[in-house]
Amino acid sequence: MFKTEAEKILSLEYLEKGYVIRAASDLDALDWIRNQFDRIIRELLNNVSDVSTENLLNNIHSYVPVSQLNDFRLSVIREINAIDKFREMYYRVAMDYLDALVGNELAMQLRINLSIQLPGDDSSLLPVHADVWSGDSPYEVVLWIPLVNCYKSKAMYILPPKSSDELNQEFSKKANASSEGLYQSIKGQVEFLEVRYGEVLIFDQSLPHGNRLNDEEETRWSMNCRFKGVFTPYGDKKIGEFFEPITLRAASHRGMSFKLPELK
Ligand SMILES: [Fe+2]
């Protein structure tokens, strides 16, 4: 493999652990993104003018009741996805790592998702699952970027590759269990991923993952978006409707539009 030392280290870590956590490739792009959130939230809420961005995000449960959380979340998602360059900035935040782990001709999901986990709120939990179980291509990775520091139960968890292989071996025995039963059977092996603001997480969505009730005192804000090599096999999520090429190279442009000359 003709990889640089840094690429080899990153790749080995990803293969062994099923994820990597690194300082943002472009911290300015991340700050730009968080400033967009700050502006949107202040437009949606009243009486938050003296609060810092970090406190506003971490304490959003003081301003938005659980009953209004989903509408609030959908409004924020709509607004961020309507911003020109938002996806490009999102890509830039982890560009070096995506290029090294996935490739330099990438397809990116058209919409960026947002998760808001209020302390003690059980209404928007993500039970243990792997995206491939519901039709995603195993070639997809998830770029997960927090807007606040995430730790302990404020973080998401993942089952590492070795434990995931063991689970797959006896999957037919466990397939009938409830998702809570499944979680209980793997909870000794899952790893909660501490990711601070300023860092990015890229994880293998074919490994079981999810979150638990946020027992910390702060609200979690995290974005997620899938990436894959543009010429790798697709699952249910297709190019054009779900993914779009973002870094197609000149030779691929030529190759895709090439037609052999006709003989008559
Ligand atoms: Fe997932």
Short mmCIF file of C-alpha atoms and ligand atoms in Angstrom, two decimals, residues 126-127 129-132 142 156 203 205 207 209-210 224 226, ligand 1:
data_model
loop_
_atom_site.label_atom_id
_atom_site.label_comp_id
_atom_site.label_asym_id
_atom_site.label_seq_id
_atom_site.Cartn_x
_atom_site.Cartn_y
_atom_site.Cartn_z
CA LEU A 126 -31.60 5.88 18.94
CA PRO A 127 -31.81 2.19 19.91
CA HIS A 129 -28.68 -0.60 15.28
CA ALA A 130 -26.24 -0.74 12.37
CA ASP A 131 -27.26 1.30 9.32
CA VAL A 132 -26.43 -1.67 7.05
CA VAL A 142 -20.65 8.57 9.02
CA MET A 156 -22.96 8.00 21.44
CA PHE A 203 -17.29 5.83 12.32
CA GLN A 205 -22.00 2.55 10.44
CA LEU A 207 -21.00 -1.61 13.52
CA HIS A 209 -24.23 1.91 17.63
CA GLY A 210 -26.77 4.17 19.30
CA ASN A 224 -24.18 13.53 11.15
CA ARG A 226 -22.78 9.91 5.32
FE FE B 1 -26.96 4.94 12.64
#
